[in-house]
Short mmCIF file of C-alpha atoms in Angstrom, two decimals:
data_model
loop_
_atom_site.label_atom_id
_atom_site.label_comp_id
_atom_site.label_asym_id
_atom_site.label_seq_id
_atom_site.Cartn_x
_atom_site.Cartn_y
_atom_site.Cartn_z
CA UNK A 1 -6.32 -19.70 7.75
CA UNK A 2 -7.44 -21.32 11.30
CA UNK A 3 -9.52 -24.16 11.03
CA UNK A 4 -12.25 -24.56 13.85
CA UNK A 5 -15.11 -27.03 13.34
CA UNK A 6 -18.18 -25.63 13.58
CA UNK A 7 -19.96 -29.49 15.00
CA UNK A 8 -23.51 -30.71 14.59
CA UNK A 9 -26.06 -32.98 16.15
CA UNK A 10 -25.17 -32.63 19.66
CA UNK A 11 -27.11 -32.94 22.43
CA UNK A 12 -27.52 -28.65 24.46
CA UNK A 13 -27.47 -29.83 27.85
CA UNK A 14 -23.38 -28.38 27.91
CA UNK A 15 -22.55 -28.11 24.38
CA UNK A 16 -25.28 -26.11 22.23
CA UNK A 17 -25.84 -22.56 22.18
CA UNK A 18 -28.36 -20.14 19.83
CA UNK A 19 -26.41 -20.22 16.24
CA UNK A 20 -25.47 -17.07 14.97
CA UNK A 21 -26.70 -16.35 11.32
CA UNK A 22 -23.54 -16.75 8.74
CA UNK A 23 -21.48 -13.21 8.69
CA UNK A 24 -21.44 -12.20 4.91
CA UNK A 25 -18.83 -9.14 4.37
CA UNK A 26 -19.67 -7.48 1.24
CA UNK A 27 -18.93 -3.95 -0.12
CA UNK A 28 -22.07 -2.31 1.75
CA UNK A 29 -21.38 -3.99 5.42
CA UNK A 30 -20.93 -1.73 7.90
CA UNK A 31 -17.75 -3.10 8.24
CA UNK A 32 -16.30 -3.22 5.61
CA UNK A 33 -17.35 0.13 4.87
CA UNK A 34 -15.64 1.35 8.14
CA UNK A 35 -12.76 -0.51 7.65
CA UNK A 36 -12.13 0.39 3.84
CA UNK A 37 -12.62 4.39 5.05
CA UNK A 38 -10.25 3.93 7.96
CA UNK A 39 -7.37 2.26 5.46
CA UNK A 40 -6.88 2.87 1.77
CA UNK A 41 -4.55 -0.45 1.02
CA UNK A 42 -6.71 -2.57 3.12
CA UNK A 43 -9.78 -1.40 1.31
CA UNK A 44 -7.64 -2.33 -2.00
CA UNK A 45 -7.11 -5.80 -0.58
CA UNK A 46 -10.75 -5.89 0.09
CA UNK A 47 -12.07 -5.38 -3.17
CA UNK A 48 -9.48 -7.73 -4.35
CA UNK A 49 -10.35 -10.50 -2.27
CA UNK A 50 -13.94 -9.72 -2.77
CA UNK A 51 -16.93 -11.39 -0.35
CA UNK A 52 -16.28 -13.23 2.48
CA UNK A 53 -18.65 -15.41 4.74
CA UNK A 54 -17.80 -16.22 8.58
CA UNK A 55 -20.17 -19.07 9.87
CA UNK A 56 -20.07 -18.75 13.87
CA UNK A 57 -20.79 -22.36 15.70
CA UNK A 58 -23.58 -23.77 17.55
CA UNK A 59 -21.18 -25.75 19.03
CA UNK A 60 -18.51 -24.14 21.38
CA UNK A 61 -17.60 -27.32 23.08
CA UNK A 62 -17.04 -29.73 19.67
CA UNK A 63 -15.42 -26.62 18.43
CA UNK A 64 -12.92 -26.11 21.61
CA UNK A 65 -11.99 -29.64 21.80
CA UNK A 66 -11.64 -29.93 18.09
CA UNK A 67 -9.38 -26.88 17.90
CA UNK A 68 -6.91 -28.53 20.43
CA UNK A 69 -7.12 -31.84 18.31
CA UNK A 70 -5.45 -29.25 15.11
CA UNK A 71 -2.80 -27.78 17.16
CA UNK A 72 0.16 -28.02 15.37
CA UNK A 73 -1.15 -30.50 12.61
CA UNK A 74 -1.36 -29.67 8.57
CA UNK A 75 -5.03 -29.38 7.78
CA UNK A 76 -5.38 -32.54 5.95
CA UNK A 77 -3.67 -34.62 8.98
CA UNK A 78 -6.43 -32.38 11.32
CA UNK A 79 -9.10 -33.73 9.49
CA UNK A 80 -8.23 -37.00 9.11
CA UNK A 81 -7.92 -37.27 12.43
CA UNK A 82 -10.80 -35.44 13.86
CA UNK A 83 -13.05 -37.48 11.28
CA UNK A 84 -11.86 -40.49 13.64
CA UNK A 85 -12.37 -39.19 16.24
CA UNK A 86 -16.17 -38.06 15.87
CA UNK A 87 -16.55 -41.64 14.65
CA UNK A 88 -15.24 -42.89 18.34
CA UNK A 89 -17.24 -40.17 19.73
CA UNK A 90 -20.68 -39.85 17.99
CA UNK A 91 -22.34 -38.29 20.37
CA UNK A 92 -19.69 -35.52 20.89
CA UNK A 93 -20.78 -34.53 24.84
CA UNK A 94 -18.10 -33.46 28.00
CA UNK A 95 -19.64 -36.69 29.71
CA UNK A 96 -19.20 -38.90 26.58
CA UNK A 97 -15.85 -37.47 25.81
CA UNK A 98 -15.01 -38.51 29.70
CA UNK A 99 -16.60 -41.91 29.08
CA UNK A 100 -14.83 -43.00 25.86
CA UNK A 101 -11.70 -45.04 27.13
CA UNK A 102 -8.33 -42.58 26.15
CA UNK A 103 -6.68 -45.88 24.11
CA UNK A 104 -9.72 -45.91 21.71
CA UNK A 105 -9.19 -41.74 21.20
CA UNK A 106 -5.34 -42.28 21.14
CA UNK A 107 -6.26 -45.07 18.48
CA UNK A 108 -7.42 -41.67 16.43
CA UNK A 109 -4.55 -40.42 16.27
CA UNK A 110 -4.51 -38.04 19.07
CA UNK A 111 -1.03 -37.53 21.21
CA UNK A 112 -1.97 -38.70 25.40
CA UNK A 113 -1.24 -34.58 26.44
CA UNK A 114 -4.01 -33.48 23.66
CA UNK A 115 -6.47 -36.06 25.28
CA UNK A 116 -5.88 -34.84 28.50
CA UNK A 117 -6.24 -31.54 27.69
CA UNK A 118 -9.62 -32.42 25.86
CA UNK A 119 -10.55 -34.19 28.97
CA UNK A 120 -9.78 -31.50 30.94
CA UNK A 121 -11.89 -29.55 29.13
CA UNK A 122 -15.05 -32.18 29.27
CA UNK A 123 -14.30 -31.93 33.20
CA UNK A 124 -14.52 -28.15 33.81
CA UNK A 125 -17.50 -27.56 31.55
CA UNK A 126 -19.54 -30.40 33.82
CA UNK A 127 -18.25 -28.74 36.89
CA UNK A 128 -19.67 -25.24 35.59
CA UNK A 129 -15.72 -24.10 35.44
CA UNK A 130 -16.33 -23.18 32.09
CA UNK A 131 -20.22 -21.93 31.11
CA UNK A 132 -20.63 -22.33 27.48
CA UNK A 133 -24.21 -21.19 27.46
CA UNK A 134 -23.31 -17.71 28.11
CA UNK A 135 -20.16 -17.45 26.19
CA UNK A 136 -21.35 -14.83 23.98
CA UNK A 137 -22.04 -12.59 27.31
CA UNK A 138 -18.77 -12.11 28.36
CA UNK A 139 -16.58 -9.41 27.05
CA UNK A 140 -13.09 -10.35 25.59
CA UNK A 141 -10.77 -10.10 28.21
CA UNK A 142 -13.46 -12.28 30.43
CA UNK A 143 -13.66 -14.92 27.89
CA UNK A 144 -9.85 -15.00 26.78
CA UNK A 145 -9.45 -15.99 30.92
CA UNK A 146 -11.80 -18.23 31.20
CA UNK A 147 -11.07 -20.05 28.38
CA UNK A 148 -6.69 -19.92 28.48
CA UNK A 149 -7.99 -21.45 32.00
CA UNK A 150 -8.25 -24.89 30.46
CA UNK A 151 -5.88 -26.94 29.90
CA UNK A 152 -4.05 -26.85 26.04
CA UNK A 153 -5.92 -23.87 25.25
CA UNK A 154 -3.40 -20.92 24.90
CA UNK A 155 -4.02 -17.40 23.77
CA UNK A 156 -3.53 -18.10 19.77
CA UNK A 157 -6.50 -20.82 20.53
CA UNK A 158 -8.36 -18.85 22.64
CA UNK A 159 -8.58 -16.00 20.06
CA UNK A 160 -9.26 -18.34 17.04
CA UNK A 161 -12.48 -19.93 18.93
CA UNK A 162 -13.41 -16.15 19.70
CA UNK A 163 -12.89 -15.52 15.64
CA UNK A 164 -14.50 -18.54 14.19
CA UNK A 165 -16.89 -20.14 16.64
CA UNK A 166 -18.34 -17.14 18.32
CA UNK A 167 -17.90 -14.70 15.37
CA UNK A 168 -16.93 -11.93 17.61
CA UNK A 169 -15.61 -8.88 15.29
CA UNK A 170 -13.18 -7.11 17.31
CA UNK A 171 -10.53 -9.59 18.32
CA UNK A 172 -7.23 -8.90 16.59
CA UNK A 173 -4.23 -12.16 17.72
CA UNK A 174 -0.92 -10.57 17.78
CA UNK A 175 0.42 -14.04 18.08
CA UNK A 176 -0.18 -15.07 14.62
CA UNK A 177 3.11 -14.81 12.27
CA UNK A 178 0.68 -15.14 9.23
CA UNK A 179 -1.38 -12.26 10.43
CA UNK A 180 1.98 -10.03 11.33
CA UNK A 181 3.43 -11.00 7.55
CA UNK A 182 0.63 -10.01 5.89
CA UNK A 183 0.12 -6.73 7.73
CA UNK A 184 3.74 -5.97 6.92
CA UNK A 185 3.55 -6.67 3.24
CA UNK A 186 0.04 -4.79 3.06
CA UNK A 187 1.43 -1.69 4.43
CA UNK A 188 5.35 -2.42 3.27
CA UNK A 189 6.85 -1.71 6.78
CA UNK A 190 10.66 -2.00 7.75
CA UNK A 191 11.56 -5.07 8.96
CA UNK A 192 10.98 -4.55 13.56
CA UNK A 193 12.92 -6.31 15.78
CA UNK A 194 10.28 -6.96 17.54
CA UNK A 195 7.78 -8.26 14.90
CA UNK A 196 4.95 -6.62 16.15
CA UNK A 197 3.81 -5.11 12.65
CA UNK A 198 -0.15 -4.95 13.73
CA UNK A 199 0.90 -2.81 16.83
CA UNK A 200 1.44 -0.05 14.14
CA UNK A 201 -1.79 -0.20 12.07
CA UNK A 202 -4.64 -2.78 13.60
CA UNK A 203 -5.71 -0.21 16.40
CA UNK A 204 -7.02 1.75 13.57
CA UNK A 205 -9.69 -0.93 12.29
CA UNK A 206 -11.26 -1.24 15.80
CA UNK A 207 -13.95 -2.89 16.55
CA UNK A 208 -13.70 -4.75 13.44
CA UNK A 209 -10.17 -6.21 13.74
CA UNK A 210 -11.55 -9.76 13.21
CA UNK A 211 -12.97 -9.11 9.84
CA UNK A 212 -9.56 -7.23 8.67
CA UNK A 213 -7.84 -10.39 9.96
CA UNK A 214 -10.05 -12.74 7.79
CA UNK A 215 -8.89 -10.42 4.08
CA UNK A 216 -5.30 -10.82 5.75
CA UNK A 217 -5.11 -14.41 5.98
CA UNK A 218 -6.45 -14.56 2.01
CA UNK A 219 -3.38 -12.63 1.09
CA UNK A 220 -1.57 -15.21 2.76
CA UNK A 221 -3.50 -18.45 1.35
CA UNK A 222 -3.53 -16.55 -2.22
CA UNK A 223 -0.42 -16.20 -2.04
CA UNK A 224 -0.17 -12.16 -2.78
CA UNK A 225 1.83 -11.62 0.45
CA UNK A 226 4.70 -13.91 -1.59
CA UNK A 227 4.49 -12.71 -5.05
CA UNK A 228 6.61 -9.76 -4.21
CA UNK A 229 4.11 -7.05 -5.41
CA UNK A 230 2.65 -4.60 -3.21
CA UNK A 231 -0.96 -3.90 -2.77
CA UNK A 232 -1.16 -1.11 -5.50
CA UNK A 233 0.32 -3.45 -8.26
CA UNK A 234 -1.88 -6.24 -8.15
CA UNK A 235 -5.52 -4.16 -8.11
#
């Protein structure tokens, strides 16, 4: 599963908006509810998988720069290296981020184009490029924009901040092979040439495509989507 810091002790003037209260997805959430009457093997997943809690950020800048720190990292080599960082950068602002001299973040362990692109980043959120105060305003085609507008942020990025920063419950990222394997083994489509194996079945768990995508990625990290079984066999 994505990993996106969620950040703490930081300053509002650019960084800090109103926290969200933790998502809990239980068997009486409106969602789940919707999504288990809308699909018979997801709703088997979901009871095997059981509760899950989504904890949207305060933090949508330490969370955005941190998330472009993790690109293409293991988790363990993410967090070693954002745990450097943050020590570099206490005070995790866009003007201390631009202040902090790029050998002492490249010291961290962070490649030159990943400190530009955080830099970037720290640049168009001072220049009111980017408003994170009113991120949860915007629909998702707005915000996707805005945000694959900054430099290192791509649309996979883009819709993981969206997921796990914002908590926003309808965003479903085609992009993601673990996402398209799992929906394939779920439903046990034929193999498409295209790979596209949400195009045939996520439009049916709108709006709450996010919280399907959070029981898909468990498949994946517990490892039913490799044992081979199908969904009936293993509940």
């Amino acid at each position: 599963m994505p990993d996106i810091d969620a950040g703490s002790d930081i300053p509002e003037e650019h960084s800090s908006v109103s926290p969200l209260r933790p998502i809990l997805l239980h068997s009486e959430h409106p969602a789940i509810l919707a999504l288990s009457e809308t699909d018979s093997r997801l709703a088997r997943l979901i009871r095997l998988v059981g509760e899950l809690t989504l904890t949207p950020s305060a933090q949508p800048f330490e969370s955005l720069a941190m998330s472009i720190i993790s690109q293409q990292l293991s988790a363990k080599a993410a967090a070693t290296i954002k745990a450097r960082v943050k020590l570099a950068v206490p005070e995790f602002t866009p003007e201390q981020v631009l202040a902090v001299d790029e050998a002492a973040i490249r010291q961290c362990g962070v490649s030159f184009p990943k400190i530009r692109y955080i830099r970037d980043l720290s640049s168009k959120v001072i220049a009111g490029e980017l408003r994170l105060d009113n991120l949860r305003e915007l629909d998702n085609e707005e915000l996707l924009r805005q945000l694959t507008g900054v430099k290192g942020i791509g649309v996979w990025t883009a819709e993981m901040f969206m997921i796990f920063a914002l908590g926003r419950a309808d965003v479903m990222s085609v992009g993601d092979a673990g996402l398209q394997r799992a929906a394939r083994w779920l439903h046990q489509l034929d193999e498409r040439k295209d790979g596209n194996y949400l195009g045939q079945i996520a439009p049916a768990w709108a709006p709450y495509r996010s919280f399907a995508s959070l029981y898909l990625w468990q498949a994946v990290d517990q490892g039913f989507v490799d044992s081979g079984l199908p969904i009936e066999q293993l509940t």
